[in-house]
Amino acid sequence: MNCIFCDIINKKAVAEILFENESIISFLDIRPVNYGHTLVIPKTHYENFLVLPGKELCELIKVTKDLSGAIVNSLNPEGFNIVTNNGTAAGQSVFHFHFHIIPRFKYDDFRFRPKLKEYNNGSMREFADKIRAAVAI
Ligand code: 5GP
Ligand code: ZN
């Protein structure tokens, strides 16, 4: 399996590593939205959010929080986004699960402005019913 993130984990590819422990590694994104754009990934190759086990997710989100604090303290952005793209349609290009930490500034070029839809008569309930029927927590 070809995975650039596994190559970074295995030190077969170089990266600006910010943090590393037994199960997690974090490094700068090579094509940042803003400078300091960071990726946080599990060392085990999971393709996406749905197959990432809860225990790993908990560790990963805690490290993501701590690194967000380090980014805010060191780079002083005006805000930051935590993003995870899942599936090609959602913009995922590396199929090894990762959180993006994106430092943000009020007048930066990064915009997420969807054309918002409206639910037609009753369709909101229909969508909710479909999802509720699938909830198995
Ligand atoms: P995705 O599009 O899957 O949500 O995010 C993948 C991210 O990985 C992209 O933002 C891309 O710039 C970054 N990326 C891809 N290849 C490399 C690489 O070789 N090194 C680093 N540091 N980042 C990479
Ligand atoms: Zn991988």
Short mmCIF file of N, CA and C and ligand atoms in Angstrom, two decimals:
data_model
loop_
_atom_site.label_atom_id
_atom_site.label_comp_id
_atom_site.label_asym_id
_atom_site.label_seq_id
_atom_site.Cartn_x
_atom_site.Cartn_y
_atom_site.Cartn_z
N MET A 1 0.84 -1.20 0.00
CA MET A 1 0.00 0.00 0.00
C MET A 1 0.88 1.26 0.00
N ASN A 2 0.57 2.18 -0.88
CA ASN A 2 1.31 3.43 -0.99
C ASN A 2 0.65 4.50 -0.14
N CYS A 3 1.34 4.98 0.90
CA CYS A 3 0.73 6.02 1.73
C CYS A 3 1.83 6.98 2.16
N ILE A 4 1.73 8.21 1.73
CA ILE A 4 2.75 9.21 2.05
C ILE A 4 2.83 9.45 3.57
N PHE A 5 1.70 9.36 4.25
CA PHE A 5 1.73 9.59 5.70
C PHE A 5 2.42 8.42 6.42
N CYS A 6 2.18 7.19 5.95
CA CYS A 6 2.91 6.05 6.52
C CYS A 6 4.41 6.21 6.26
N ASP A 7 4.76 6.74 5.09
CA ASP A 7 6.17 6.98 4.78
C ASP A 7 6.77 8.00 5.76
N ILE A 8 5.99 9.03 6.09
CA ILE A 8 6.47 10.03 7.07
C ILE A 8 6.64 9.38 8.44
N ILE A 9 5.67 8.57 8.83
CA ILE A 9 5.75 7.86 10.12
C ILE A 9 7.00 6.99 10.17
N ASN A 10 7.27 6.29 9.07
CA ASN A 10 8.40 5.35 9.00
C ASN A 10 9.71 6.03 8.62
N LYS A 11 9.67 7.37 8.55
CA LYS A 11 10.86 8.18 8.24
C LYS A 11 11.44 7.85 6.86
N LYS A 12 10.55 7.38 5.98
CA LYS A 12 10.97 7.18 4.58
C LYS A 12 10.73 8.45 3.78
N ALA A 13 9.96 9.37 4.35
CA ALA A 13 9.76 10.68 3.74
C ALA A 13 9.96 11.72 4.85
N VAL A 14 10.50 12.86 4.46
CA VAL A 14 10.78 13.88 5.48
C VAL A 14 9.55 14.76 5.70
N ALA A 15 9.46 15.29 6.91
CA ALA A 15 8.39 16.23 7.24
C ALA A 15 8.88 17.08 8.42
N GLU A 16 8.26 18.24 8.56
CA GLU A 16 8.55 19.08 9.73
C GLU A 16 7.69 18.59 10.88
N ILE A 17 8.25 17.65 11.64
CA ILE A 17 7.50 17.01 12.72
C ILE A 17 7.42 17.96 13.92
N LEU A 18 6.21 18.12 14.44
CA LEU A 18 5.98 19.02 15.57
C LEU A 18 5.85 18.26 16.87
N PHE A 19 5.36 17.03 16.78
CA PHE A 19 5.10 16.22 17.97
C PHE A 19 5.02 14.77 17.55
N GLU A 20 5.49 13.90 18.43
CA GLU A 20 5.41 12.47 18.14
C GLU A 20 5.38 11.70 19.44
N ASN A 21 4.50 10.74 19.56
CA ASN A 21 4.59 9.79 20.67
C ASN A 21 4.37 8.39 20.10
N GLU A 22 4.05 7.43 20.96
CA GLU A 22 3.95 6.03 20.51
C GLU A 22 2.91 5.84 19.39
N SER A 23 1.81 6.59 19.49
CA SER A 23 0.69 6.29 18.60
C SER A 23 0.27 7.43 17.68
N ILE A 24 0.88 8.61 17.87
CA ILE A 24 0.44 9.79 17.12
C ILE A 24 1.64 10.55 16.60
N ILE A 25 1.49 11.16 15.42
CA ILE A 25 2.53 12.06 14.92
C ILE A 25 1.84 13.28 14.31
N SER A 26 2.51 14.42 14.44
CA SER A 26 1.97 15.66 13.90
C SER A 26 3.08 16.40 13.16
N PHE A 27 2.72 16.97 12.01
CA PHE A 27 3.72 17.66 11.18
C PHE A 27 3.02 18.75 10.38
N LEU A 28 3.85 19.66 9.83
CA LEU A 28 3.29 20.75 9.03
C LEU A 28 2.79 20.23 7.70
N ASP A 29 1.63 20.72 7.27
CA ASP A 29 1.11 20.43 5.93
C ASP A 29 2.01 21.11 4.90
N ILE A 30 2.39 20.34 3.88
CA ILE A 30 3.34 20.84 2.88
C ILE A 30 2.74 21.96 2.02
N ARG A 31 1.41 22.00 1.89
CA ARG A 31 0.72 23.04 1.11
C ARG A 31 -0.29 23.73 2.02
N PRO A 32 0.20 24.66 2.85
CA PRO A 32 -0.67 25.22 3.89
C PRO A 32 -1.71 26.20 3.36
N VAL A 33 -2.88 26.16 3.96
CA VAL A 33 -3.88 27.22 3.74
C VAL A 33 -3.33 28.52 4.32
N ASN A 34 -2.80 28.44 5.53
CA ASN A 34 -2.03 29.52 6.15
C ASN A 34 -0.79 28.88 6.78
N TYR A 35 0.27 29.67 6.94
CA TYR A 35 1.51 29.12 7.51
C TYR A 35 1.24 28.60 8.92
N GLY A 36 1.77 27.42 9.18
CA GLY A 36 1.53 26.76 10.46
C GLY A 36 0.43 25.72 10.38
N HIS A 37 -0.24 25.61 9.22
CA HIS A 37 -1.26 24.58 8.97
C HIS A 37 -0.65 23.21 9.31
N THR A 38 -1.30 22.52 10.22
CA THR A 38 -0.73 21.32 10.84
C THR A 38 -1.63 20.11 10.63
N LEU A 39 -1.02 18.95 10.50
CA LEU A 39 -1.77 17.69 10.41
C LEU A 39 -1.47 16.85 11.64
N VAL A 40 -2.48 16.18 12.16
CA VAL A 40 -2.32 15.29 13.31
C VAL A 40 -2.88 13.93 12.90
N ILE A 41 -2.06 12.90 13.00
CA ILE A 41 -2.49 11.59 12.47
C ILE A 41 -2.15 10.45 13.43
N PRO A 42 -2.96 9.39 13.39
CA PRO A 42 -2.59 8.20 14.15
C PRO A 42 -1.48 7.47 13.40
N LYS A 43 -0.60 6.80 14.14
CA LYS A 43 0.48 6.07 13.48
C LYS A 43 -0.03 4.81 12.79
N THR A 44 -1.14 4.31 13.27
CA THR A 44 -1.78 3.18 12.58
C THR A 44 -2.56 3.72 11.39
N HIS A 45 -2.47 3.03 10.26
CA HIS A 45 -3.16 3.48 9.05
C HIS A 45 -4.65 3.15 9.12
N TYR A 46 -5.47 4.15 9.39
CA TYR A 46 -6.92 4.03 9.26
C TYR A 46 -7.34 4.95 8.13
N GLU A 47 -8.20 4.44 7.25
CA GLU A 47 -8.52 5.20 6.04
C GLU A 47 -9.32 6.47 6.33
N ASN A 48 -10.24 6.38 7.28
CA ASN A 48 -11.10 7.55 7.52
C ASN A 48 -11.66 7.54 8.94
N PHE A 49 -12.45 8.56 9.22
CA PHE A 49 -13.03 8.78 10.55
C PHE A 49 -13.86 7.60 11.04
N LEU A 50 -14.60 6.96 10.12
CA LEU A 50 -15.53 5.91 10.53
C LEU A 50 -14.82 4.66 11.02
N VAL A 51 -13.63 4.40 10.54
CA VAL A 51 -12.93 3.17 10.95
C VAL A 51 -11.89 3.43 12.04
N LEU A 52 -11.76 4.69 12.45
CA LEU A 52 -10.83 5.02 13.53
C LEU A 52 -11.46 4.61 14.87
N PRO A 53 -10.81 3.71 15.62
CA PRO A 53 -11.39 3.28 16.89
C PRO A 53 -11.50 4.43 17.90
N GLY A 54 -12.53 4.36 18.74
CA GLY A 54 -12.80 5.44 19.69
C GLY A 54 -11.63 5.80 20.58
N LYS A 55 -10.88 4.78 21.04
CA LYS A 55 -9.76 5.05 21.95
C LYS A 55 -8.71 5.92 21.25
N GLU A 56 -8.40 5.55 20.01
CA GLU A 56 -7.43 6.33 19.24
C GLU A 56 -7.94 7.74 18.96
N LEU A 57 -9.24 7.83 18.67
CA LEU A 57 -9.85 9.14 18.40
C LEU A 57 -9.71 10.04 19.63
N CYS A 58 -9.95 9.49 20.80
CA CYS A 58 -9.84 10.29 22.04
C CYS A 58 -8.43 10.82 22.21
N GLU A 59 -7.44 9.95 22.01
CA GLU A 59 -6.04 10.40 22.14
C GLU A 59 -5.71 11.45 21.09
N LEU A 60 -6.20 11.20 19.88
CA LEU A 60 -5.89 12.09 18.75
C LEU A 60 -6.50 13.48 18.97
N ILE A 61 -7.72 13.52 19.45
CA ILE A 61 -8.39 14.82 19.60
C ILE A 61 -7.76 15.59 20.77
N LYS A 62 -7.27 14.85 21.77
CA LYS A 62 -6.62 15.53 22.89
C LYS A 62 -5.31 16.17 22.43
N VAL A 63 -4.53 15.41 21.66
CA VAL A 63 -3.27 15.96 21.12
C VAL A 63 -3.58 17.12 20.17
N THR A 64 -4.65 16.99 19.38
CA THR A 64 -5.05 18.07 18.46
C THR A 64 -5.37 19.33 19.24
N LYS A 65 -6.02 19.16 20.38
CA LYS A 65 -6.33 20.33 21.22
C LYS A 65 -5.05 20.97 21.75
N ASP A 66 -4.14 20.15 22.27
CA ASP A 66 -2.89 20.69 22.82
C ASP A 66 -2.07 21.39 21.74
N LEU A 67 -2.02 20.79 20.54
CA LEU A 67 -1.26 21.41 19.44
C LEU A 67 -1.94 22.69 18.97
N SER A 68 -3.26 22.72 19.00
CA SER A 68 -3.97 23.96 18.64
C SER A 68 -3.56 25.08 19.59
N GLY A 69 -3.45 24.75 20.86
CA GLY A 69 -3.01 25.74 21.85
C GLY A 69 -1.60 26.22 21.55
N ALA A 70 -0.71 25.28 21.18
CA ALA A 70 0.67 25.65 20.87
C ALA A 70 0.71 26.56 19.64
N ILE A 71 -0.13 26.27 18.66
CA ILE A 71 -0.18 27.09 17.43
C ILE A 71 -0.70 28.48 17.76
N VAL A 72 -1.74 28.55 18.56
CA VAL A 72 -2.31 29.85 18.94
C VAL A 72 -1.27 30.65 19.73
N ASN A 73 -0.59 29.99 20.66
CA ASN A 73 0.38 30.72 21.50
C ASN A 73 1.61 31.16 20.72
N SER A 74 2.02 30.38 19.73
CA SER A 74 3.26 30.70 19.02
C SER A 74 3.04 31.58 17.79
N LEU A 75 1.90 31.44 17.13
CA LEU A 75 1.69 32.15 15.86
C LEU A 75 0.63 33.25 15.96
N ASN A 76 -0.12 33.25 17.06
CA ASN A 76 -1.15 34.27 17.28
C ASN A 76 -2.15 34.45 16.13
N PRO A 77 -2.70 33.36 15.61
CA PRO A 77 -3.75 33.55 14.62
C PRO A 77 -4.99 34.14 15.30
N GLU A 78 -5.91 34.65 14.48
CA GLU A 78 -7.14 35.22 15.06
C GLU A 78 -8.17 34.13 15.34
N GLY A 79 -7.93 32.95 14.81
CA GLY A 79 -8.81 31.80 15.04
C GLY A 79 -8.17 30.58 14.42
N PHE A 80 -8.85 29.46 14.49
CA PHE A 80 -8.34 28.26 13.81
C PHE A 80 -9.50 27.32 13.53
N ASN A 81 -9.35 26.51 12.48
CA ASN A 81 -10.32 25.47 12.15
C ASN A 81 -9.71 24.10 12.40
N ILE A 82 -10.50 23.22 12.96
CA ILE A 82 -10.17 21.79 13.01
C ILE A 82 -11.03 21.15 11.92
N VAL A 83 -10.38 20.51 10.96
CA VAL A 83 -11.10 19.98 9.80
C VAL A 83 -10.67 18.54 9.56
N THR A 84 -11.61 17.71 9.16
CA THR A 84 -11.26 16.39 8.66
C THR A 84 -12.11 16.09 7.43
N ASN A 85 -11.45 15.83 6.31
CA ASN A 85 -12.13 15.51 5.07
C ASN A 85 -12.24 14.00 4.95
N ASN A 86 -13.42 13.52 4.66
CA ASN A 86 -13.63 12.08 4.55
C ASN A 86 -14.29 11.73 3.23
N GLY A 87 -13.54 11.05 2.37
CA GLY A 87 -14.03 10.70 1.04
C GLY A 87 -13.63 11.74 0.01
N THR A 88 -13.44 11.27 -1.21
CA THR A 88 -13.00 12.16 -2.29
C THR A 88 -13.95 13.34 -2.46
N ALA A 89 -15.25 13.08 -2.38
CA ALA A 89 -16.24 14.14 -2.58
C ALA A 89 -16.11 15.24 -1.52
N ALA A 90 -15.56 14.87 -0.37
CA ALA A 90 -15.38 15.84 0.72
C ALA A 90 -13.99 16.47 0.69
N GLY A 91 -13.20 16.11 -0.31
CA GLY A 91 -11.88 16.74 -0.44
C GLY A 91 -10.73 15.94 0.13
N GLN A 92 -11.00 14.70 0.56
CA GLN A 92 -9.89 13.89 1.10
C GLN A 92 -8.97 13.48 -0.04
N SER A 93 -7.68 13.73 0.14
CA SER A 93 -6.72 13.36 -0.90
C SER A 93 -5.69 12.36 -0.39
N VAL A 94 -5.51 12.30 0.93
CA VAL A 94 -4.64 11.28 1.52
C VAL A 94 -5.52 10.39 2.39
N PHE A 95 -5.54 9.11 2.06
CA PHE A 95 -6.51 8.21 2.69
C PHE A 95 -5.92 7.51 3.91
N HIS A 96 -5.33 8.34 4.75
CA HIS A 96 -4.84 7.96 6.08
C HIS A 96 -5.42 9.05 6.98
N PHE A 97 -6.29 8.66 7.91
CA PHE A 97 -7.08 9.65 8.65
C PHE A 97 -6.19 10.74 9.26
N HIS A 98 -6.67 11.96 9.21
CA HIS A 98 -5.94 13.09 9.80
C HIS A 98 -6.86 14.22 10.15
N PHE A 99 -6.48 14.93 11.21
CA PHE A 99 -7.09 16.22 11.51
C PHE A 99 -6.19 17.30 10.94
N HIS A 100 -6.81 18.32 10.33
CA HIS A 100 -6.09 19.54 9.97
C HIS A 100 -6.31 20.55 11.10
N ILE A 101 -5.26 21.24 11.49
CA ILE A 101 -5.41 22.44 12.33
C ILE A 101 -4.99 23.61 11.44
N ILE A 102 -5.94 24.47 11.13
CA ILE A 102 -5.68 25.56 10.18
C ILE A 102 -5.75 26.90 10.90
N PRO A 103 -4.60 27.57 11.08
CA PRO A 103 -4.64 28.90 11.67
C PRO A 103 -5.43 29.83 10.75
N ARG A 104 -6.24 30.71 11.34
CA ARG A 104 -7.10 31.57 10.53
C ARG A 104 -6.95 33.04 10.90
N PHE A 105 -7.14 33.85 9.90
CA PHE A 105 -7.10 35.30 10.05
C PHE A 105 -8.35 35.85 9.38
N LYS A 106 -8.86 36.93 9.93
CA LYS A 106 -10.13 37.47 9.45
C LYS A 106 -10.12 37.70 7.94
N TYR A 107 -9.03 38.21 7.43
CA TYR A 107 -8.99 38.55 6.00
C TYR A 107 -8.10 37.60 5.20
N ASP A 108 -8.04 36.33 5.62
CA ASP A 108 -7.28 35.38 4.79
C ASP A 108 -8.15 34.92 3.61
N ASP A 109 -7.57 34.10 2.74
CA ASP A 109 -8.27 33.74 1.49
C ASP A 109 -9.11 32.48 1.61
N PHE A 110 -9.11 31.86 2.76
CA PHE A 110 -9.81 30.58 2.91
C PHE A 110 -11.28 30.84 3.22
N ARG A 111 -12.15 30.42 2.30
CA ARG A 111 -13.58 30.63 2.50
C ARG A 111 -14.33 29.33 2.30
N PHE A 112 -15.28 29.09 3.16
CA PHE A 112 -16.17 27.94 3.02
C PHE A 112 -17.57 28.53 3.02
N ARG A 113 -18.05 28.87 1.83
CA ARG A 113 -19.35 29.53 1.73
C ARG A 113 -20.28 28.74 0.84
N PRO A 114 -20.90 27.70 1.39
CA PRO A 114 -21.80 26.88 0.57
C PRO A 114 -23.07 27.64 0.22
N LYS A 115 -23.69 27.24 -0.90
CA LYS A 115 -25.01 27.77 -1.23
C LYS A 115 -25.99 26.94 -0.40
N LEU A 116 -26.54 27.53 0.63
CA LEU A 116 -27.33 26.74 1.58
C LEU A 116 -28.68 26.37 1.01
N LYS A 117 -29.09 25.13 1.31
CA LYS A 117 -30.38 24.64 0.83
C LYS A 117 -31.46 24.97 1.86
N GLU A 118 -32.73 24.78 1.42
CA GLU A 118 -33.84 24.83 2.36
C GLU A 118 -34.56 23.50 2.30
N TYR A 119 -35.06 23.01 3.45
CA TYR A 119 -35.88 21.80 3.43
C TYR A 119 -37.27 22.16 2.91
N ASN A 120 -37.83 21.30 2.02
CA ASN A 120 -39.21 21.50 1.57
C ASN A 120 -40.15 20.92 2.62
N ASN A 121 -41.45 21.13 2.43
CA ASN A 121 -42.48 20.66 3.39
C ASN A 121 -42.22 19.24 3.87
N GLY A 122 -41.98 19.09 5.13
CA GLY A 122 -41.88 17.75 5.70
C GLY A 122 -40.57 17.04 5.44
N SER A 123 -39.75 17.55 4.54
CA SER A 123 -38.56 16.77 4.19
C SER A 123 -37.51 16.79 5.31
N MET A 124 -37.57 17.83 6.14
CA MET A 124 -36.62 17.86 7.26
C MET A 124 -36.87 16.67 8.19
N ARG A 125 -38.16 16.43 8.46
CA ARG A 125 -38.56 15.28 9.29
C ARG A 125 -38.12 13.98 8.63
N GLU A 126 -38.31 13.87 7.31
CA GLU A 126 -37.92 12.64 6.60
C GLU A 126 -36.43 12.35 6.75
N PHE A 127 -35.61 13.40 6.58
CA PHE A 127 -34.17 13.21 6.74
C PHE A 127 -33.84 12.82 8.17
N ALA A 128 -34.47 13.49 9.12
CA ALA A 128 -34.22 13.18 10.53
C ALA A 128 -34.63 11.74 10.83
N ASP A 129 -35.80 11.31 10.30
CA ASP A 129 -36.28 9.94 10.55
C ASP A 129 -35.29 8.91 10.01
N LYS A 130 -34.77 9.16 8.81
CA LYS A 130 -33.81 8.23 8.20
C LYS A 130 -32.57 8.08 9.08
N ILE A 131 -32.07 9.22 9.54
CA ILE A 131 -30.84 9.18 10.35
C ILE A 131 -31.13 8.56 11.70
N ARG A 132 -32.27 8.97 12.32
CA ARG A 132 -32.61 8.42 13.64
C ARG A 132 -32.71 6.89 13.58
N ALA A 133 -33.28 6.39 12.48
CA ALA A 133 -33.44 4.93 12.34
C ALA A 133 -32.09 4.21 12.24
N ALA A 134 -31.07 4.96 11.84
CA ALA A 134 -29.75 4.34 11.67
C ALA A 134 -28.86 4.54 12.90
N VAL A 135 -29.31 5.37 13.84
CA VAL A 135 -28.47 5.64 15.02
C VAL A 135 -28.43 4.37 15.88
N ALA A 136 -27.22 3.92 16.15
CA ALA A 136 -27.06 2.71 16.96
C ALA A 136 -25.92 2.93 17.93
N ILE A 137 -26.10 3.90 18.82
CA ILE A 137 -25.02 4.23 19.76
C ILE A 137 -25.27 3.53 21.08
P1 5GP B 1 -6.76 15.92 2.70
O1 5GP B 1 -6.88 16.59 1.35
O2 5GP B 1 -6.70 14.42 2.55
O3 5GP B 1 -7.80 16.36 3.70
O4 5GP B 1 -5.40 16.43 3.31
C1 5GP B 1 -4.16 15.90 2.94
C2 5GP B 1 -3.14 16.96 3.22
O5 5GP B 1 -1.86 16.36 3.17
C3 5GP B 1 -3.13 18.09 2.17
O6 5GP B 1 -3.45 19.32 2.79
C4 5GP B 1 -1.72 18.05 1.60
O7 5GP B 1 -1.17 19.33 1.38
C5 5GP B 1 -0.95 17.29 2.66
N1 5GP B 1 0.16 16.53 2.11
C6 5GP B 1 0.14 15.73 1.01
N2 5GP B 1 1.34 15.18 0.79
C7 5GP B 1 2.16 15.64 1.78
C8 5GP B 1 3.53 15.43 2.08
O8 5GP B 1 4.26 14.72 1.40
N3 5GP B 1 4.03 16.06 3.18
C9 5GP B 1 3.25 16.87 3.96
N4 5GP B 1 3.83 17.44 5.02
N5 5GP B 1 1.94 17.09 3.70
C10 5GP B 1 1.40 16.49 2.62
ZN ZN B 2 -0.95 5.47 5.93
#
